[in-house]
Tab-separated table of C-alpha atoms in Angstrom:
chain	number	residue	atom	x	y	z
A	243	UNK	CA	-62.283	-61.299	-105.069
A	244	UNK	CA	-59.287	-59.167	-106.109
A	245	UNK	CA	-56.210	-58.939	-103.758
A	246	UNK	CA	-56.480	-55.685	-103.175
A	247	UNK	CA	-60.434	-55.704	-102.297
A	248	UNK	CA	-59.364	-58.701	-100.001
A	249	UNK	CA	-56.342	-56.152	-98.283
A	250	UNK	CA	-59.200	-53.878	-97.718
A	251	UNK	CA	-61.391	-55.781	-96.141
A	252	UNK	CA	-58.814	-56.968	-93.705
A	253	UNK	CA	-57.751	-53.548	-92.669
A	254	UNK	CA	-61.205	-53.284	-92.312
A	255	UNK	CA	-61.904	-56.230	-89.939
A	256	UNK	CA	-58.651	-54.997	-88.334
A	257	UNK	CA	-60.008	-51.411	-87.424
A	258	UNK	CA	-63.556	-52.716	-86.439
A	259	UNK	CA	-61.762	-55.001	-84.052
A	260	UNK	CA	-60.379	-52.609	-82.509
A	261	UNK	CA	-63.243	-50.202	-82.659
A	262	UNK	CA	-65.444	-52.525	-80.961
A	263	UNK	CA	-63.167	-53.055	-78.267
A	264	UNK	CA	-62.219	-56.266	-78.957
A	265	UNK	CA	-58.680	-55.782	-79.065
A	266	UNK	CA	-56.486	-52.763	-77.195
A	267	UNK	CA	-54.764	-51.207	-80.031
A	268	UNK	CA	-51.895	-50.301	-78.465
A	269	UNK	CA	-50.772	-54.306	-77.376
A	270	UNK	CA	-51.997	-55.803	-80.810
A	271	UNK	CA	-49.944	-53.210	-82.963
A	272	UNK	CA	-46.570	-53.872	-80.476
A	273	UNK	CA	-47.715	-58.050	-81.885
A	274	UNK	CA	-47.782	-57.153	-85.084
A	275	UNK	CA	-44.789	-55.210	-84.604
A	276	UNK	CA	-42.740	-58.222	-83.835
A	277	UNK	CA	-43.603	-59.700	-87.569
A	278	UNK	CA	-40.806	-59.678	-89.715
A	279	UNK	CA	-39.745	-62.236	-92.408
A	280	UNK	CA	-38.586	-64.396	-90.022
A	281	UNK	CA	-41.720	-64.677	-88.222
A	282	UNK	CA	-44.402	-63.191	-90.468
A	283	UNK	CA	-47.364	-65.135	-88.786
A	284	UNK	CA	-46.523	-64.672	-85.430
A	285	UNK	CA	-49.768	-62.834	-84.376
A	286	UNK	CA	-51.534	-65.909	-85.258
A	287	UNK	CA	-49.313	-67.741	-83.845
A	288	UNK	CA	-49.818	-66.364	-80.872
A	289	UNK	CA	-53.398	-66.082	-80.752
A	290	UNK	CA	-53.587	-69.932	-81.626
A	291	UNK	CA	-51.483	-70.818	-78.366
A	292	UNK	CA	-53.407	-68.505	-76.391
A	293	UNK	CA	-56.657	-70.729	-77.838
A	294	UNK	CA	-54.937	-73.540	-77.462
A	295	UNK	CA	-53.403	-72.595	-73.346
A	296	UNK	CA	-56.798	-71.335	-72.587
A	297	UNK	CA	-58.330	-74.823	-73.040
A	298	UNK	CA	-56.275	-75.996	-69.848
A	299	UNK	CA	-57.272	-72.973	-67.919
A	300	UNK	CA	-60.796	-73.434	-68.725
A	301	UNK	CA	-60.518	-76.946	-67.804
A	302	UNK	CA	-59.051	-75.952	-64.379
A	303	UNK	CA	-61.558	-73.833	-63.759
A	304	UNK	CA	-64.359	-75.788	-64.108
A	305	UNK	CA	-63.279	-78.534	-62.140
A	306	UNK	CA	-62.578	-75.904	-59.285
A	307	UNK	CA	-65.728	-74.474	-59.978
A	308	UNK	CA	-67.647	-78.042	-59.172
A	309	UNK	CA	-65.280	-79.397	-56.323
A	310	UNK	CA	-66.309	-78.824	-52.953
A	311	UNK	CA	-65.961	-77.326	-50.540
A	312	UNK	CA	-65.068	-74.701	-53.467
A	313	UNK	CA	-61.305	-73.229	-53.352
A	314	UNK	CA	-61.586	-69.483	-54.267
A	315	UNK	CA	-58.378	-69.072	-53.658
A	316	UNK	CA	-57.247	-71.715	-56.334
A	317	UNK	CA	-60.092	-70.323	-58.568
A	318	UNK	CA	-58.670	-66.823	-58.326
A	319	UNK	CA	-54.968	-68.036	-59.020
A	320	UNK	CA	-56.240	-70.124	-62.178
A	321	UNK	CA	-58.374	-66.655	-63.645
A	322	UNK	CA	-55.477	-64.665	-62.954
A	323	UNK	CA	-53.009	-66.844	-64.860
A	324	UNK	CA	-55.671	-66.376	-67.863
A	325	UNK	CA	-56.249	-63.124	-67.063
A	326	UNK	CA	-52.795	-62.681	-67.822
A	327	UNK	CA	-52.745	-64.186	-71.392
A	328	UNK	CA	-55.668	-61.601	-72.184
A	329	UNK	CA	-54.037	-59.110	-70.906
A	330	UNK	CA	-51.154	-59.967	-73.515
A	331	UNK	CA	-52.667	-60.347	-76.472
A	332	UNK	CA	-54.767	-57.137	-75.588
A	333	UNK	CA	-58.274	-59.138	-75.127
A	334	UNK	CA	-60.050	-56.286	-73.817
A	335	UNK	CA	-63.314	-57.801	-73.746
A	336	UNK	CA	-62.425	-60.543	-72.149
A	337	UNK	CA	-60.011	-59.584	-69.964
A	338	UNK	CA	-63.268	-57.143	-68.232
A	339	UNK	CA	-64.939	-60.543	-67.456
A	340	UNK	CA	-61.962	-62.150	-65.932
A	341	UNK	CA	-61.577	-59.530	-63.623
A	342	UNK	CA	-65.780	-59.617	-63.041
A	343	UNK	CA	-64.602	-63.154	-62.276
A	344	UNK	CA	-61.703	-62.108	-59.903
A	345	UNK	CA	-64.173	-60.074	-58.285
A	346	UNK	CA	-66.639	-62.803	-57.250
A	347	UNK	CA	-64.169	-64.928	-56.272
A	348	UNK	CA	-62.820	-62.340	-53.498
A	349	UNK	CA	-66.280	-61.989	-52.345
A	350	UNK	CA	-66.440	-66.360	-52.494
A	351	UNK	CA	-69.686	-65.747	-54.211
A	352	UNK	CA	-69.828	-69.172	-56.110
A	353	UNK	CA	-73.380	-67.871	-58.419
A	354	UNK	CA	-71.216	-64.887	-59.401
A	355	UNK	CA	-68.510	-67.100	-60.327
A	356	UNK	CA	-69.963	-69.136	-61.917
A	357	UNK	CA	-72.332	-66.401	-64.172
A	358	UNK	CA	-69.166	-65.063	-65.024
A	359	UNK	CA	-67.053	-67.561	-66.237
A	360	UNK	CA	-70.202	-68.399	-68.380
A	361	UNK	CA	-69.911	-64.719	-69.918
A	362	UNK	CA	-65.997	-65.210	-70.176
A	363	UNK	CA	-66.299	-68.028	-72.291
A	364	UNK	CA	-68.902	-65.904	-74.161
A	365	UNK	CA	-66.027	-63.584	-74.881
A	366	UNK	CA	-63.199	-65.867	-75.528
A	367	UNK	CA	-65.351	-67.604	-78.240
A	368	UNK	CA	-67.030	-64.517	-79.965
A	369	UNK	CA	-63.180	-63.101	-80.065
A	370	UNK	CA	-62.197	-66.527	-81.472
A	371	UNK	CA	-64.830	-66.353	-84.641
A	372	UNK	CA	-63.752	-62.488	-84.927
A	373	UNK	CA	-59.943	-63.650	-85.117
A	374	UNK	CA	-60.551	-66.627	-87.175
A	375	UNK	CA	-62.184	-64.881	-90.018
A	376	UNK	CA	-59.699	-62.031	-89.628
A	377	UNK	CA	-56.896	-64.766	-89.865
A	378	UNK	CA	-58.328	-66.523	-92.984
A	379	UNK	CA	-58.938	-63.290	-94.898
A	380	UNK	CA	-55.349	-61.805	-94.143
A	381	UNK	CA	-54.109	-65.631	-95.457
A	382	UNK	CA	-56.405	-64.875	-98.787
A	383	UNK	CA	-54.785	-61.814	-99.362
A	384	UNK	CA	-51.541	-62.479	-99.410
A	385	UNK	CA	-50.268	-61.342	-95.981
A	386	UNK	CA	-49.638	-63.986	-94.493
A	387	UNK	CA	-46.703	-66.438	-95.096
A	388	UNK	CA	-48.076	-70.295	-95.629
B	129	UNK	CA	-26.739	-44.773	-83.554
B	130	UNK	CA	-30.381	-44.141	-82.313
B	131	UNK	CA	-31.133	-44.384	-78.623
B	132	UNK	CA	-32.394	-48.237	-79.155
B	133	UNK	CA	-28.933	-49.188	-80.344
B	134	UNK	CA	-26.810	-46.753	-77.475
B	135	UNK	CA	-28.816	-48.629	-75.108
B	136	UNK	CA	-28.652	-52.149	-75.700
B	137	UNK	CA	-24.594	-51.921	-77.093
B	138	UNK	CA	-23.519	-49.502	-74.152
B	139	UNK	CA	-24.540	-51.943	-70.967
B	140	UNK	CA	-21.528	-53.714	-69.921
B	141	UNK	CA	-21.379	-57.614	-68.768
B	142	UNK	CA	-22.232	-58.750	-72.422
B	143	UNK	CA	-22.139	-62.178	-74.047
B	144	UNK	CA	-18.556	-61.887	-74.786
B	145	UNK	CA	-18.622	-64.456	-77.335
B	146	UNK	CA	-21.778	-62.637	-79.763
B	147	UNK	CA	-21.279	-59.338	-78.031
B	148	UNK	CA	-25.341	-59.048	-76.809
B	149	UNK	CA	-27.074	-58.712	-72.995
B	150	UNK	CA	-28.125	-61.500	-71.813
B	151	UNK	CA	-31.560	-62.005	-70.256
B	152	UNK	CA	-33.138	-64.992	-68.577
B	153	UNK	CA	-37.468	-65.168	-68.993
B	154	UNK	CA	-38.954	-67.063	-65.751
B	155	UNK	CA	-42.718	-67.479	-66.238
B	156	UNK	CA	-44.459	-70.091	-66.243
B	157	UNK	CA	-47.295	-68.573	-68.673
B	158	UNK	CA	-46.574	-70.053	-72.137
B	159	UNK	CA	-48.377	-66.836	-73.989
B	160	UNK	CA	-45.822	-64.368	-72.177
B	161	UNK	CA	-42.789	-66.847	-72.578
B	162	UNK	CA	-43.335	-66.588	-76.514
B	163	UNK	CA	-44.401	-63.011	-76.491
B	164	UNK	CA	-41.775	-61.759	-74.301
B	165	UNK	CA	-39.102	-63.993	-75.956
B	166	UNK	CA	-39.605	-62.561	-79.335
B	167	UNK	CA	-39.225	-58.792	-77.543
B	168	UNK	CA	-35.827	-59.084	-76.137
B	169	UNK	CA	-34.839	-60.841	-79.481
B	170	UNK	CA	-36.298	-57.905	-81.161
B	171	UNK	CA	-34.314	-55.623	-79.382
B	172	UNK	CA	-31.507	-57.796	-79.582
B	173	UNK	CA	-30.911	-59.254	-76.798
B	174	UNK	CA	-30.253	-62.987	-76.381
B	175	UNK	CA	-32.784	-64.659	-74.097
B	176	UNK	CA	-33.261	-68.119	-72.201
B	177	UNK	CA	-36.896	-68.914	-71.442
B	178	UNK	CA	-37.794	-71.190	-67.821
B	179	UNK	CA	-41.421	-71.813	-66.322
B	180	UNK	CA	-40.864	-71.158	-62.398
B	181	UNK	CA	-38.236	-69.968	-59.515
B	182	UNK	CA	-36.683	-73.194	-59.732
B	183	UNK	CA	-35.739	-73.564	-62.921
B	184	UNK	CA	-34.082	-70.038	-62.489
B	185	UNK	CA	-32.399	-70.931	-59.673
B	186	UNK	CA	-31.441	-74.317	-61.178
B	187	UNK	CA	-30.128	-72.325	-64.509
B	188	UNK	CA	-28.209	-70.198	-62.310
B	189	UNK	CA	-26.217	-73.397	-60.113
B	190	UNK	CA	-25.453	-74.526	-63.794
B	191	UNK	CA	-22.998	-71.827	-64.194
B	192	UNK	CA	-24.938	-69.181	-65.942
B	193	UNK	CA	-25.140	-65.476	-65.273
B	194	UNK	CA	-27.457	-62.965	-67.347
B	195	UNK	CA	-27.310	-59.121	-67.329
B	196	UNK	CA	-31.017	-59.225	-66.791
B	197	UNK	CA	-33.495	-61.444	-65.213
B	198	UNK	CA	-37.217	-60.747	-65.410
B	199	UNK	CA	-39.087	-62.686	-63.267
B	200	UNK	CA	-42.977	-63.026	-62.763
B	201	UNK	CA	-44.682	-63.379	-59.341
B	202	UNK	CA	-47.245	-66.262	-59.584
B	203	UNK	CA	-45.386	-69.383	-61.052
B	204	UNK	CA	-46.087	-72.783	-59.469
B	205	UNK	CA	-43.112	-75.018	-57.781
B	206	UNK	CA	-41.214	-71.579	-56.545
B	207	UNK	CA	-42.522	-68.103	-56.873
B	208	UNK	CA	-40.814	-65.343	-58.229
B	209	UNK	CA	-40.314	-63.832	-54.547
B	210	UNK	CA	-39.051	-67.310	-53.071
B	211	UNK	CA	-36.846	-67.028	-56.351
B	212	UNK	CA	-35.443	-63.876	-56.125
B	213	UNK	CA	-34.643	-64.048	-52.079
B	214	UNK	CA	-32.483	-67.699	-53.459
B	215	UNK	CA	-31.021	-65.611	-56.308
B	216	UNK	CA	-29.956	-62.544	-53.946
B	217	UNK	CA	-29.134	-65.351	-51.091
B	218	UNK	CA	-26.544	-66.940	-53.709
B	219	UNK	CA	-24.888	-63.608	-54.445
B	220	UNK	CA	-26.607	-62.957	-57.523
B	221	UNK	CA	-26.075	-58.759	-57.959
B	222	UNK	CA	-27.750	-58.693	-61.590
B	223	UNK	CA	-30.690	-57.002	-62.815
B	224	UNK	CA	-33.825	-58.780	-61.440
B	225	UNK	CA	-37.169	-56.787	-62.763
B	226	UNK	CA	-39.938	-58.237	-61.314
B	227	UNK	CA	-43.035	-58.369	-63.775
B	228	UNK	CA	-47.077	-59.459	-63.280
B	229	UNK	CA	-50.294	-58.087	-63.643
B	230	UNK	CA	-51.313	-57.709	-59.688
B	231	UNK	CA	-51.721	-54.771	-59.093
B	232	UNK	CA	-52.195	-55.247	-55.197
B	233	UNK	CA	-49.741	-53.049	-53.452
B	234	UNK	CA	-49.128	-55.387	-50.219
B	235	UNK	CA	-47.969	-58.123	-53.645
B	236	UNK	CA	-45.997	-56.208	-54.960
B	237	UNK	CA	-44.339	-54.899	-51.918
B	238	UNK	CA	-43.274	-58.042	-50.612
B	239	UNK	CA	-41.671	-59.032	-54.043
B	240	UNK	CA	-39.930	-55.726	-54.371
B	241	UNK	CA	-38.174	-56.634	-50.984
B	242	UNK	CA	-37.487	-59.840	-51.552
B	243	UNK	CA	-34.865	-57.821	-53.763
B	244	UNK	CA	-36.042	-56.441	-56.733
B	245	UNK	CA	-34.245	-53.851	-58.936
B	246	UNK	CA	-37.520	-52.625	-60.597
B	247	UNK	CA	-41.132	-54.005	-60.917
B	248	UNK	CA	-43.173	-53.375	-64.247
B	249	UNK	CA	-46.734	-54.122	-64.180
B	250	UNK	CA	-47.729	-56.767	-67.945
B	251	UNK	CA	-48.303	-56.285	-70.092
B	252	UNK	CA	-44.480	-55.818	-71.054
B	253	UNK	CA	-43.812	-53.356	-73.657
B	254	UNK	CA	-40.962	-52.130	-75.644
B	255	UNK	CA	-40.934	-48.970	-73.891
B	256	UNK	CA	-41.369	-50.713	-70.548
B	257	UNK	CA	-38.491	-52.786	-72.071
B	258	UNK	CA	-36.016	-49.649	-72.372
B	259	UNK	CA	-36.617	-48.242	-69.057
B	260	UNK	CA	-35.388	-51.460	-67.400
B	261	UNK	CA	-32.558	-51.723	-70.008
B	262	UNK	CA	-31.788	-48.115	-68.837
B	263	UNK	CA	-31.695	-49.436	-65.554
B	264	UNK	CA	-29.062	-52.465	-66.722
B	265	UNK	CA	-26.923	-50.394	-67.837
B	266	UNK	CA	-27.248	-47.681	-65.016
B	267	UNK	CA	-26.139	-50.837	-62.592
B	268	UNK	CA	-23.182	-51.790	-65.201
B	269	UNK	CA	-21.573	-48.314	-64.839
B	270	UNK	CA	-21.729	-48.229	-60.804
């Protein structure tokens, strides 16, 4: 496939992202803003240690999800520090779960926790493919700096 | 010189070795250390990154002063309230800008006492960014 075909599709992945929802595209343009020669992967870079943080998070979670007696209040602080990272790469999707999350946890309703971290991790992964493809394409055609 | 540059070169209590603001980052999220690292250094300004209160507070016993600090609320070891009472306690006068993404007012409050100059809710932007530098410099002429 022809660079510029490949350019097009990216832009194209790019705008359906955002479309979709997946991304806010006011936070993931002020990423890409902060590319420059010096850093011209940095959204990916980004993205991967968000990946990479949110397999901690996720690990926290679950083990506060099966101690008991169950610590909402621990629960809440660990959702809230991922919450965060969503909220910074402009995970829109995801972030909406997190705070379904935040919500149970206020109300200490362990099912509802639980049912929601299930369709945050739903989110986080389906963004993950989305990015990943996005990522490999934008490396095909040139844009990105290996 | 656009209103980025009168900004960032008209604050007073500069690096006076490169010239630049200072700024320390305390957060203990690694996501917002990196993004909000690359910001300031996008807008110029030199910037130390450190994960919790007492590493700021630590950095600051060292000998180190910064024109800005921006300091999140939840960190483990020593929040950024806890942090900025020390900091203010220890005669610190510089620009502390509280940041996080609560949102609940009784929070927020409480960290704004503690001694705040300004509190921006994340995710940080660079127009977020200029207010508080606005603010910098507004404390640098007084």
């Amino acid at each position: 496939m022809d660079r510029n075909n490949l350019q097009r599709q990216v832009a194209q992945i790019r705008r359906s992202l955002i479309e979709q929802e997946f991304l806010d595209e006011q936070q993931f343009v002020q990423l890409e803003d902060l590319q420059d020669d010096a850093n011209p992967n940095f959204v990916e870079e980004i993205v991967t240690l968000f990946y990479t943080d949110s397999t901690r998070l996720f690990h926290n979670i679950e083990e506060a999800l099966t101690t008991r007696p169950i610590d909402f209040t621990k629960l809440e602080s660990y959702m809230h520090q991922f919450r965060g990272s969503t909220s910074s790469i402009g995970a829109i999707k995801v972030k909406r779960e997190c705070t379904q999350f935040k919500e149970f946890c206020l109300a200490e309703n362990i099912d509802g926790c639980i049912r929601a971290f299930q369709k945050v991790r739903q989110e986080h992964e389906t963004l993950r493919i989305q990015l990943e493809t996005y990522f490999q394409l934008r490396r095909q055609a040139g844009l990105a700096r290996t | 010189m656009d209103d980025h540059h009168q900004l960032i070169n008209g604050v007073a209590g500069r690096n006076p070795e490169t010239n630049k603001i200072t700024a320390l980052i305390v957060d203990d999220n690694m996501v917002n250390q990196t993004i909000h690292h690359r910001l300031l250094h996008s807008l110029g300004i030199e910037n130390q990154v450190v994960g919790n209160g007492k590493e700021a507070i630590d950095v600051h016993c060292s000998g180190k002063i910064f024109d800005l600090i921006l300091m999140d609320l939840d960190m483990p070891v020593m929040n950024g309230i806890e942090a900025t009472r020390k900091l203010r306690a220890m005669g610190i006068r510089n620009t502390i800008v509280g940041v996080s993404s609560r949102s609940v007012n009784e929070h927020i409050q409480e960290f704004v006492e503690a001694g705040l100059d300004d509190y921006q809710e994340k995710p940080l932007t660079i127009s977020k960014l200029l207010s508080i530098l606005r603010k910098v410099r507004n404390q640098a002429e007084l």
